[in-house]
mmCIF file of C-alpha atoms in Angstrom:
data_model
loop_
_atom_site.group_PDB
_atom_site.id
_atom_site.type_symbol
_atom_site.label_atom_id
_atom_site.label_comp_id
_atom_site.label_asym_id
_atom_site.label_seq_id
_atom_site.Cartn_x
_atom_site.Cartn_y
_atom_site.Cartn_z
ATOM 1 C CA MET A 25 126.263 34.410 35.845
ATOM 2 C CA THR A 26 125.526 37.104 33.272
ATOM 3 C CA LEU A 27 123.827 40.163 34.766
ATOM 4 C CA ARG A 28 121.114 42.095 32.974
ATOM 5 C CA VAL A 29 122.083 45.774 32.862
ATOM 6 C CA ALA A 30 120.352 48.928 31.631
ATOM 7 C CA LEU A 31 121.875 52.349 31.107
ATOM 8 C CA PHE A 32 120.221 55.642 32.106
ATOM 9 C CA GLY A 33 121.800 58.654 30.371
ATOM 10 C CA THR A 34 124.082 58.739 27.326
ATOM 11 C CA GLY A 35 125.973 61.995 27.747
ATOM 12 C CA ASN A 36 129.679 62.603 28.353
ATOM 13 C CA VAL A 37 130.000 59.736 30.854
ATOM 14 C CA GLY A 38 127.056 57.609 29.745
ATOM 15 C CA ARG A 39 128.301 56.900 26.243
ATOM 16 C CA HIS A 40 131.535 55.474 27.676
ATOM 17 C CA ALA A 41 129.581 53.446 30.223
ATOM 18 C CA LEU A 42 127.456 52.103 27.376
ATOM 19 C CA ALA A 43 130.539 50.967 25.474
ATOM 20 C CA GLY A 44 131.837 49.344 28.652
ATOM 21 C CA ILE A 45 128.628 47.420 29.242
ATOM 22 C CA ILE A 46 128.573 46.144 25.669
ATOM 23 C CA ALA A 47 132.237 45.053 25.896
ATOM 24 C CA ASN A 48 131.829 43.229 29.220
ATOM 25 C CA PRO A 49 131.059 39.496 28.729
ATOM 26 C CA GLY A 50 129.538 39.307 32.196
ATOM 27 C CA LEU A 51 126.942 41.984 31.436
ATOM 28 C CA ASP A 52 123.958 41.800 29.084
ATOM 29 C CA LEU A 53 122.619 45.173 27.921
ATOM 30 C CA VAL A 54 118.814 45.081 28.046
ATOM 31 C CA GLY A 55 117.834 48.749 27.804
ATOM 32 C CA VAL A 56 118.964 52.342 27.353
ATOM 33 C CA ARG A 57 117.125 55.389 28.688
ATOM 34 C CA VAL A 58 117.771 58.707 26.914
ATOM 35 C CA SER A 59 116.423 62.190 27.541
ATOM 36 C CA SER A 60 115.994 63.473 23.977
ATOM 37 C CA ASP A 61 113.547 62.420 21.283
ATOM 38 C CA ALA A 62 116.405 62.607 18.765
ATOM 39 C CA LYS A 63 118.078 59.622 20.451
ATOM 40 C CA ALA A 64 114.889 57.591 20.941
ATOM 41 C CA GLY A 65 114.895 54.443 18.813
ATOM 42 C CA VAL A 66 118.621 54.706 18.049
ATOM 43 C CA ASP A 67 120.643 51.525 18.519
ATOM 44 C CA ALA A 68 122.738 51.547 21.694
ATOM 45 C CA ALA A 69 125.923 50.764 19.787
ATOM 46 C CA THR A 70 125.438 53.856 17.643
ATOM 47 C CA LEU A 71 125.065 56.001 20.768
ATOM 48 C CA ALA A 72 128.275 54.464 22.117
ATOM 49 C CA GLY A 73 130.151 55.076 18.871
ATOM 50 C CA LEU A 74 130.532 51.365 18.125
ATOM 51 C CA PRO A 75 130.296 49.883 14.614
ATOM 52 C CA ASP A 76 128.264 46.708 15.234
ATOM 53 C CA PRO A 77 124.571 47.004 16.177
ATOM 54 C CA SER A 78 123.606 45.852 19.670
ATOM 55 C CA GLY A 79 119.970 45.143 18.924
ATOM 56 C CA VAL A 80 118.909 47.368 21.838
ATOM 57 C CA ALA A 81 117.030 50.555 20.937
ATOM 58 C CA ALA A 82 117.032 53.603 23.209
ATOM 59 C CA THR A 83 113.848 54.848 24.845
ATOM 60 C CA THR A 84 112.726 57.971 26.691
ATOM 61 C CA ASP A 85 110.389 55.870 28.866
ATOM 62 C CA THR A 86 111.690 54.852 32.306
ATOM 63 C CA ALA A 87 108.847 52.360 32.725
ATOM 64 C CA ALA A 88 109.933 50.617 29.513
ATOM 65 C CA LEU A 89 113.498 50.485 30.833
ATOM 66 C CA LEU A 90 112.359 48.797 34.044
ATOM 67 C CA ALA A 91 110.049 46.465 32.122
ATOM 68 C CA ALA A 92 113.190 44.919 30.613
ATOM 69 C CA GLU A 93 113.858 43.562 34.136
ATOM 70 C CA PRO A 94 117.464 44.646 34.603
ATOM 71 C CA ASP A 95 119.407 43.450 37.621
ATOM 72 C CA CYS A 96 121.159 46.806 37.732
ATOM 73 C CA VAL A 97 120.838 50.264 36.194
ATOM 74 C CA VAL A 98 123.988 52.229 35.374
ATOM 75 C CA TYR A 99 122.826 55.802 36.046
ATOM 76 C CA CYS A 100 124.773 58.526 34.209
ATOM 77 C CA ALA A 101 122.174 61.267 33.844
ATOM 78 C CA MET A 102 123.098 64.917 34.358
ATOM 79 C CA THR A 103 122.109 65.804 37.928
ATOM 80 C CA ASP A 104 123.942 68.988 38.937
ATOM 81 C CA ASN A 105 121.103 71.270 37.835
ATOM 82 C CA ARG A 106 118.205 68.858 38.623
ATOM 83 C CA LEU A 107 118.958 67.295 41.988
ATOM 84 C CA PHE A 108 115.436 66.641 43.231
ATOM 85 C CA GLU A 109 114.373 65.173 39.888
ATOM 86 C CA ALA A 110 117.426 62.905 39.932
ATOM 87 C CA VAL A 111 116.636 61.716 43.455
ATOM 88 C CA GLN A 112 113.093 60.881 42.322
ATOM 89 C CA GLU A 113 114.463 58.905 39.356
ATOM 90 C CA LEU A 114 116.851 56.948 41.551
ATOM 91 C CA ALA A 115 114.147 56.276 44.132
ATOM 92 C CA ALA A 116 111.801 54.932 41.447
ATOM 93 C CA ILE A 117 114.453 52.515 40.186
ATOM 94 C CA LEU A 118 115.362 51.327 43.683
ATOM 95 C CA ARG A 119 111.712 50.952 44.708
ATOM 96 C CA ALA A 120 111.243 48.694 41.681
ATOM 97 C CA GLY A 121 113.836 46.358 43.198
ATOM 98 C CA VAL A 122 116.642 47.239 40.786
ATOM 99 C CA ASP A 123 120.170 47.973 42.010
ATOM 100 C CA VAL A 124 121.900 51.150 40.817
ATOM 101 C CA VAL A 125 125.497 52.170 40.194
ATOM 102 C CA ALA A 126 125.783 55.868 39.415
ATOM 103 C CA CYS A 127 128.278 58.658 38.829
ATOM 104 C CA ALA A 128 125.917 61.224 40.389
ATOM 105 C CA PRO A 129 124.489 62.874 42.424
ATOM 106 C CA VAL A 130 127.973 62.959 43.891
ATOM 107 C CA PHE A 131 126.923 63.524 47.508
ATOM 108 C CA PHE A 132 125.594 59.951 47.660
ATOM 109 C CA GLN A 133 129.216 58.808 47.573
ATOM 110 C CA TYR A 134 129.029 59.207 51.370
ATOM 111 C CA PRO A 135 125.853 61.081 52.300
ATOM 112 C CA TYR A 136 126.003 60.780 56.079
ATOM 113 C CA GLY A 137 126.266 64.131 57.786
ATOM 114 C CA VAL A 138 126.125 65.772 54.357
ATOM 115 C CA LEU A 139 122.573 65.524 53.038
ATOM 116 C CA PRO A 140 119.385 67.089 54.355
ATOM 117 C CA ASP A 141 116.675 64.618 55.244
ATOM 118 C CA ASP A 142 114.505 65.496 52.226
ATOM 119 C CA LEU A 143 117.236 64.201 49.899
ATOM 120 C CA LEU A 144 118.496 61.226 51.899
ATOM 121 C CA ARG A 145 115.246 59.762 53.238
ATOM 122 C CA PRO A 146 113.571 59.055 49.851
ATOM 123 C CA ILE A 147 116.574 56.994 48.755
ATOM 124 C CA GLU A 148 116.852 55.085 52.025
ATOM 125 C CA GLU A 149 113.119 54.326 52.023
ATOM 126 C CA ALA A 150 113.086 53.295 48.363
ATOM 127 C CA ALA A 151 116.101 51.014 48.811
ATOM 128 C CA ALA A 152 114.471 49.373 51.816
ATOM 129 C CA ALA A 153 111.128 48.957 50.036
ATOM 130 C CA GLY A 154 112.709 47.446 46.935
ATOM 131 C CA GLY A 155 115.484 45.530 48.675
ATOM 132 C CA ALA A 156 117.880 47.331 46.312
ATOM 133 C CA THR A 157 121.327 48.908 46.519
ATOM 134 C CA LEU A 158 122.774 52.266 45.434
ATOM 135 C CA TRP A 159 126.477 52.943 44.915
ATOM 136 C CA VAL A 160 127.701 56.317 43.624
ATOM 137 C CA ASN A 161 131.308 56.769 42.602
ATOM 138 C CA GLY A 162 133.648 57.785 39.797
ATOM 139 C CA ILE A 163 137.000 59.558 39.849
ATOM 140 C CA ASP A 164 136.234 62.766 41.789
ATOM 141 C CA PRO A 165 134.296 62.237 43.937
ATOM 142 C CA GLY A 166 135.482 58.654 43.634
ATOM 143 C CA PHE A 167 138.601 56.558 43.635
ATOM 144 C CA ALA A 168 141.019 59.512 43.398
ATOM 145 C CA ASN A 169 139.796 60.666 46.793
ATOM 146 C CA ASP A 170 138.465 57.535 48.477
ATOM 147 C CA LEU A 171 140.195 54.325 47.324
ATOM 148 C CA LEU A 172 143.647 55.807 46.698
ATOM 149 C CA PRO A 173 144.065 57.858 49.902
ATOM 150 C CA LEU A 174 142.563 55.169 52.119
ATOM 151 C CA ALA A 175 144.875 52.568 50.585
ATOM 152 C CA LEU A 176 147.816 54.777 51.579
ATOM 153 C CA THR A 177 146.564 55.522 55.094
ATOM 154 C CA GLY A 178 146.236 51.773 55.606
ATOM 155 C CA THR A 179 150.042 51.662 55.778
ATOM 156 C CA CYS A 180 150.447 54.547 58.226
ATOM 157 C CA LEU A 181 151.383 54.453 61.893
ATOM 158 C CA SER A 182 149.688 57.832 62.322
ATOM 159 C CA VAL A 183 147.783 60.275 60.120
ATOM 160 C CA GLU A 184 147.667 64.010 60.705
ATOM 161 C CA GLN A 185 146.061 65.146 57.441
ATOM 162 C CA VAL A 186 144.747 63.696 54.191
ATOM 163 C CA ARG A 187 144.646 66.141 51.268
ATOM 164 C CA CYS A 188 143.240 65.183 47.847
ATOM 165 C CA LEU A 189 143.692 67.508 44.881
ATOM 166 C CA GLU A 190 142.405 67.780 41.355
ATOM 167 C CA ILE A 191 144.632 70.102 39.295
ATOM 168 C CA VAL A 192 143.255 70.113 35.757
ATOM 169 C CA ASP A 193 143.017 72.229 32.622
ATOM 170 C CA TYR A 194 139.298 72.235 31.782
ATOM 171 C CA ALA A 195 139.540 74.018 28.422
ATOM 172 C CA SER A 196 138.598 70.881 26.477
ATOM 173 C CA TYR A 197 135.741 69.845 28.781
ATOM 174 C CA ASP A 198 132.703 70.184 26.516
ATOM 175 C CA ASN A 199 129.730 70.657 28.826
ATOM 176 C CA ARG A 200 128.392 74.199 28.802
ATOM 177 C CA ALA A 201 125.901 73.621 31.639
ATOM 178 C CA VAL A 202 128.718 72.575 33.971
ATOM 179 C CA MET A 203 131.344 75.036 32.770
ATOM 180 C CA VAL A 204 129.245 78.187 32.537
ATOM 181 C CA ASP A 205 125.996 77.757 34.456
ATOM 182 C CA ILE A 206 127.392 75.762 37.386
ATOM 183 C CA MET A 207 131.079 76.707 37.651
ATOM 184 C CA GLY A 208 130.722 80.234 36.270
ATOM 185 C CA PHE A 209 133.577 80.229 33.751
ATOM 186 C CA GLY A 210 133.296 83.061 31.268
ATOM 187 C CA ARG A 211 130.921 84.928 33.552
ATOM 188 C CA PRO A 212 131.673 88.219 35.344
ATOM 189 C CA LEU A 213 133.571 87.794 38.601
ATOM 190 C CA ASP A 214 130.947 89.779 40.480
ATOM 191 C CA GLU A 215 128.396 87.035 39.707
ATOM 192 C CA THR A 216 128.298 84.046 42.053
ATOM 193 C CA PRO A 217 127.640 80.837 40.109
ATOM 194 C CA MET A 218 125.664 77.880 41.461
ATOM 195 C CA LEU A 219 128.745 75.981 42.610
ATOM 196 C CA LEU A 220 129.957 78.866 44.759
ATOM 197 C CA GLN A 221 126.678 79.673 46.466
ATOM 198 C CA PRO A 222 127.093 79.234 50.252
ATOM 199 C CA GLY A 223 127.061 75.557 51.232
ATOM 200 C CA VAL A 224 127.103 74.088 47.719
ATOM 201 C CA LEU A 225 130.779 73.111 47.750
ATOM 202 C CA SER A 226 130.257 71.376 51.085
ATOM 203 C CA LEU A 227 127.204 69.602 49.735
ATOM 204 C CA ALA A 228 129.018 68.413 46.621
ATOM 205 C CA TRP A 229 132.351 67.421 48.199
ATOM 206 C CA GLY A 230 131.504 67.191 51.889
ATOM 207 C CA SER A 231 131.006 63.499 51.216
ATOM 208 C CA VAL A 232 134.709 63.224 50.354
ATOM 209 C CA VAL A 233 136.094 64.795 53.514
ATOM 210 C CA ARG A 234 133.574 63.028 55.743
ATOM 211 C CA GLN A 235 134.240 59.599 54.228
ATOM 212 C CA LEU A 236 138.012 60.086 54.529
ATOM 213 C CA ALA A 237 137.573 61.052 58.158
ATOM 214 C CA ALA A 238 135.414 57.991 58.789
ATOM 215 C CA GLY A 239 138.009 55.840 57.062
ATOM 216 C CA ILE A 240 140.790 56.979 59.415
ATOM 217 C CA GLY A 241 138.518 56.968 62.460
ATOM 218 C CA VAL A 242 138.229 60.709 63.076
ATOM 219 C CA GLU A 243 134.978 62.407 64.048
ATOM 220 C CA LEU A 244 134.635 65.798 62.393
ATOM 221 C CA ASP A 245 133.265 68.804 64.195
ATOM 222 C CA ALA A 246 132.655 70.870 61.071
ATOM 223 C CA VAL A 247 133.120 71.098 57.315
ATOM 224 C CA THR A 248 134.247 74.452 55.927
ATOM 225 C CA GLU A 249 134.782 75.787 52.431
ATOM 226 C CA THR A 250 136.807 78.508 50.768
ATOM 227 C CA TYR A 251 137.430 79.604 47.182
ATOM 228 C CA GLU A 252 139.145 82.173 44.977
ATOM 229 C CA ARG A 253 138.764 83.001 41.286
ATOM 230 C CA ALA A 254 140.930 84.743 38.703
ATOM 231 C CA PRO A 255 140.054 86.584 35.485
ATOM 232 C CA ALA A 256 141.116 85.950 31.902
ATOM 233 C CA PRO A 257 143.955 88.376 31.071
ATOM 234 C CA GLU A 258 142.713 88.583 27.455
ATOM 235 C CA PRO A 259 139.944 86.940 25.417
ATOM 236 C CA PHE A 260 140.352 83.335 24.258
ATOM 237 C CA ASP A 261 138.198 80.366 23.261
ATOM 238 C CA ILE A 262 137.610 76.967 24.870
ATOM 239 C CA ALA A 263 135.494 73.955 23.892
ATOM 240 C CA THR A 264 132.300 75.455 25.305
ATOM 241 C CA GLY A 265 132.729 78.907 23.775
ATOM 242 C CA HIS A 266 134.306 82.305 24.238
ATOM 243 C CA ILE A 267 136.000 83.529 27.408
ATOM 244 C CA ALA A 268 135.976 87.324 27.516
ATOM 245 C CA ALA A 269 138.815 89.310 29.032
ATOM 246 C CA GLY A 270 138.128 89.923 32.710
ATOM 247 C CA SER A 271 135.651 87.049 33.039
ATOM 248 C CA ALA A 272 136.242 84.020 35.281
ATOM 249 C CA ALA A 273 138.989 81.787 33.869
ATOM 250 C CA ALA A 274 140.464 80.006 36.900
ATOM 251 C CA LEU A 275 138.997 78.627 40.128
ATOM 252 C CA ARG A 276 140.575 77.232 43.277
ATOM 253 C CA PHE A 277 138.549 75.891 46.177
ATOM 254 C CA GLU A 278 138.946 73.774 49.291
ATOM 255 C CA VAL A 279 136.442 71.780 51.328
ATOM 256 C CA ARG A 280 137.951 71.059 54.745
ATOM 257 C CA GLY A 281 137.022 68.527 57.396
ATOM 258 C CA MET A 282 137.737 70.035 60.822
ATOM 259 C CA ALA A 283 138.408 68.316 64.139
ATOM 260 C CA GLY A 284 138.366 71.223 66.528
ATOM 261 C CA ASP A 285 140.669 73.800 64.940
ATOM 262 C CA ARG A 286 142.712 71.130 63.106
ATOM 263 C CA VAL A 287 142.280 70.554 59.356
ATOM 264 C CA VAL A 288 142.157 66.755 59.088
ATOM 265 C CA THR A 289 140.806 66.045 55.597
ATOM 266 C CA VAL A 290 140.862 68.323 52.564
ATOM 267 C CA LEU A 291 139.407 68.206 49.055
ATOM 268 C CA GLU A 292 141.102 70.842 46.886
ATOM 269 C CA HIS A 293 140.405 71.677 43.248
ATOM 270 C CA VAL A 294 142.555 73.905 41.064
ATOM 271 C CA THR A 295 140.787 74.439 37.745
ATOM 272 C CA ARG A 296 142.299 76.488 34.955
ATOM 273 C CA LEU A 297 141.155 77.225 31.413
ATOM 274 C CA ARG A 298 144.729 77.958 30.354
ATOM 275 C CA ARG A 299 147.945 76.538 31.706
ATOM 276 C CA ASP A 300 149.642 79.896 32.281
ATOM 277 C CA LEU A 301 146.930 81.221 34.605
ATOM 278 C CA CYS A 302 147.659 81.645 38.328
ATOM 279 C CA PRO A 303 151.169 80.167 38.329
ATOM 280 C CA GLU A 304 151.337 80.658 42.108
ATOM 281 C CA TRP A 305 148.550 78.100 42.650
ATOM 282 C CA PRO A 306 149.435 74.388 42.961
ATOM 283 C CA GLN A 307 150.802 73.014 39.707
ATOM 284 C CA PRO A 308 150.188 69.569 38.192
ATOM 285 C CA THR A 309 152.943 67.061 37.501
ATOM 286 C CA HIS A 310 151.666 66.791 33.915
ATOM 287 C CA PRO A 311 150.940 69.861 31.758
ATOM 288 C CA GLU A 312 147.268 68.971 31.248
ATOM 289 C CA GLY A 313 146.583 68.056 34.858
ATOM 290 C CA CYS A 314 146.629 65.356 37.499
ATOM 291 C CA TYR A 315 145.100 64.073 40.708
ATOM 292 C CA GLN A 316 147.216 64.169 43.846
ATOM 293 C CA VAL A 317 147.038 62.601 47.289
ATOM 294 C CA ARG A 318 149.128 64.087 50.067
ATOM 295 C CA ILE A 319 149.250 62.195 53.375
ATOM 296 C CA THR A 320 150.899 63.937 56.315
ATOM 297 C CA GLY A 321 151.747 61.388 58.977
ATOM 298 C CA GLU A 322 154.149 58.564 59.705
ATOM 299 C CA PRO A 323 155.055 57.792 57.058
ATOM 300 C CA SER A 324 153.958 60.657 54.799
ATOM 301 C CA TYR A 325 153.045 60.042 51.167
ATOM 302 C CA ALA A 326 152.831 62.000 47.925
ATOM 303 C CA LEU A 327 150.952 60.278 45.103
ATOM 304 C CA ASP A 328 150.377 61.786 41.654
ATOM 305 C CA LEU A 329 147.908 60.227 39.218
ATOM 306 C CA VAL A 330 147.951 61.281 35.548
ATOM 307 C CA ALA A 331 145.208 60.030 33.204
ATOM 308 C CA SER A 332 145.759 59.676 29.470
ATOM 309 C CA SER A 333 144.085 57.935 26.545
ATOM 310 C CA ARG A 334 144.989 56.788 23.049
ATOM 311 C CA ASN A 335 141.615 58.168 21.949
ATOM 312 C CA GLY A 336 141.602 61.647 23.472
ATOM 313 C CA ASP A 337 143.077 64.044 25.995
ATOM 314 C CA HIS A 338 143.130 63.984 29.802
ATOM 315 C CA ASN A 339 139.484 65.052 30.098
ATOM 316 C CA TYR A 340 138.442 62.255 27.738
ATOM 317 C CA ALA A 341 140.485 59.776 29.791
ATOM 318 C CA THR A 342 138.833 60.756 33.067
ATOM 319 C CA LEU A 343 135.370 60.459 31.537
ATOM 320 C CA VAL A 344 136.203 56.879 30.522
ATOM 321 C CA GLY A 345 137.603 56.230 34.002
ATOM 322 C CA THR A 346 134.505 57.611 35.688
ATOM 323 C CA ALA A 347 132.267 55.416 33.536
ATOM 324 C CA MET A 348 134.245 52.246 34.075
ATOM 325 C CA ARG A 349 134.570 52.765 37.818
ATOM 326 C CA ILE A 350 130.820 52.234 38.121
ATOM 327 C CA VAL A 351 130.315 49.703 35.297
ATOM 328 C CA ASN A 352 132.998 47.422 36.738
ATOM 329 C CA ALA A 353 131.285 47.644 40.132
ATOM 330 C CA VAL A 354 127.994 46.155 38.913
ATOM 331 C CA PRO A 355 128.658 42.570 40.113
ATOM 332 C CA ALA A 356 129.780 43.716 43.569
ATOM 333 C CA VAL A 357 126.778 46.006 43.994
ATOM 334 C CA VAL A 358 124.306 43.353 42.836
ATOM 335 C CA ALA A 359 125.843 40.916 45.345
ATOM 336 C CA ALA A 360 125.574 43.408 48.227
ATOM 337 C CA GLY A 361 122.688 43.842 50.633
ATOM 338 C CA PRO A 362 120.144 46.650 50.219
ATOM 339 C CA GLY A 363 120.876 50.257 51.089
ATOM 340 C CA ILE A 364 123.485 52.879 50.241
ATOM 341 C CA LEU A 365 127.001 51.522 49.745
ATOM 342 C CA THR A 366 130.148 53.607 50.158
ATOM 343 C CA ALA A 367 133.787 52.933 49.320
ATOM 344 C CA LEU A 368 134.154 51.756 52.921
ATOM 345 C CA ASP A 369 131.734 48.899 52.174
ATOM 346 C CA ILE A 370 132.589 47.680 48.705
ATOM 347 C CA PRO A 371 135.345 45.182 47.810
ATOM 348 C CA LEU A 372 138.230 45.856 45.459
ATOM 349 C CA ILE A 373 136.982 46.417 41.914
ATOM 350 C CA THR A 374 139.027 45.259 38.951
ATOM 351 C CA ALA A 375 138.397 45.362 35.210
ATOM 352 C CA PRO A 376 137.036 42.198 33.570
ATOM 353 C CA ALA A 377 138.256 40.668 30.363
ATOM 354 C CA THR A 378 136.402 42.286 27.463
ATOM 355 C CA ARG A 379 134.716 40.659 24.509
#
């Protein structure tokens, strides 16, 4: 059966998701929701960078998107700086009886014990009212720190700690709102950016450490966070602009799931804007970056995942991977019962044959 699918958001991830929907013979694109008037009326294929018209024009009207009667909405809107608005958008789609796969807000990957009631309850109530399903995933948070580590722990006699790392050069990541406003790169070190405000790291990635703990059957007593930053030794430029000497140019943080005084699950990010910065921090197995899973137990495991693409660098590759993780999940999510799905609920997702 062909499923009717609409896309919400055509930014860095959304344009790849759009191309994936169009290429998938089991999905029929019926609508595209954009946020700018400049994109309104533009053919979806043009927004996806494809040569052949799709016959579907973009709209800024959510009601028009839902009027196309999609079975599922692929939600790729920017949410980091508009969380409550994003929750309202998701709730409206779910209340209309339409399933959603999304790459954000990331805390819905596993919201239990993470979200305050004013963020979780509207989604749960809307899903119940509409009989609809929400699944949020991607690469990180996503398969690099849910599917991959849990697949490894499934072969263990015992597990002492699960550590998931992202070690990536972000210099080519072209999203100024994320890089500067949220992560604080290029800003003075005495300024605390949004991401590093108390509790924000645990809100964003607490879902990872809590879901991993649930997957291995451990009840956490607390989630803690720590970070350190390093300055640019001299001025240089990245995709989003100029990095002044002395401004933030590298960031390392951990979100830790604690059982008593024992660190059981860890999400660690090491983000550099230049490869030579902070050589004492964990290093990737590939010069541009990688994802790592480290299982301490019996047996122990070390897994390194390097993304690449014929069409771009490592950051381009992970954007495609994030998009396709959710697009390829559409059939499984549509087939599921209503509510919030997590990686503990959903079956194995594989890529379909493309057109």
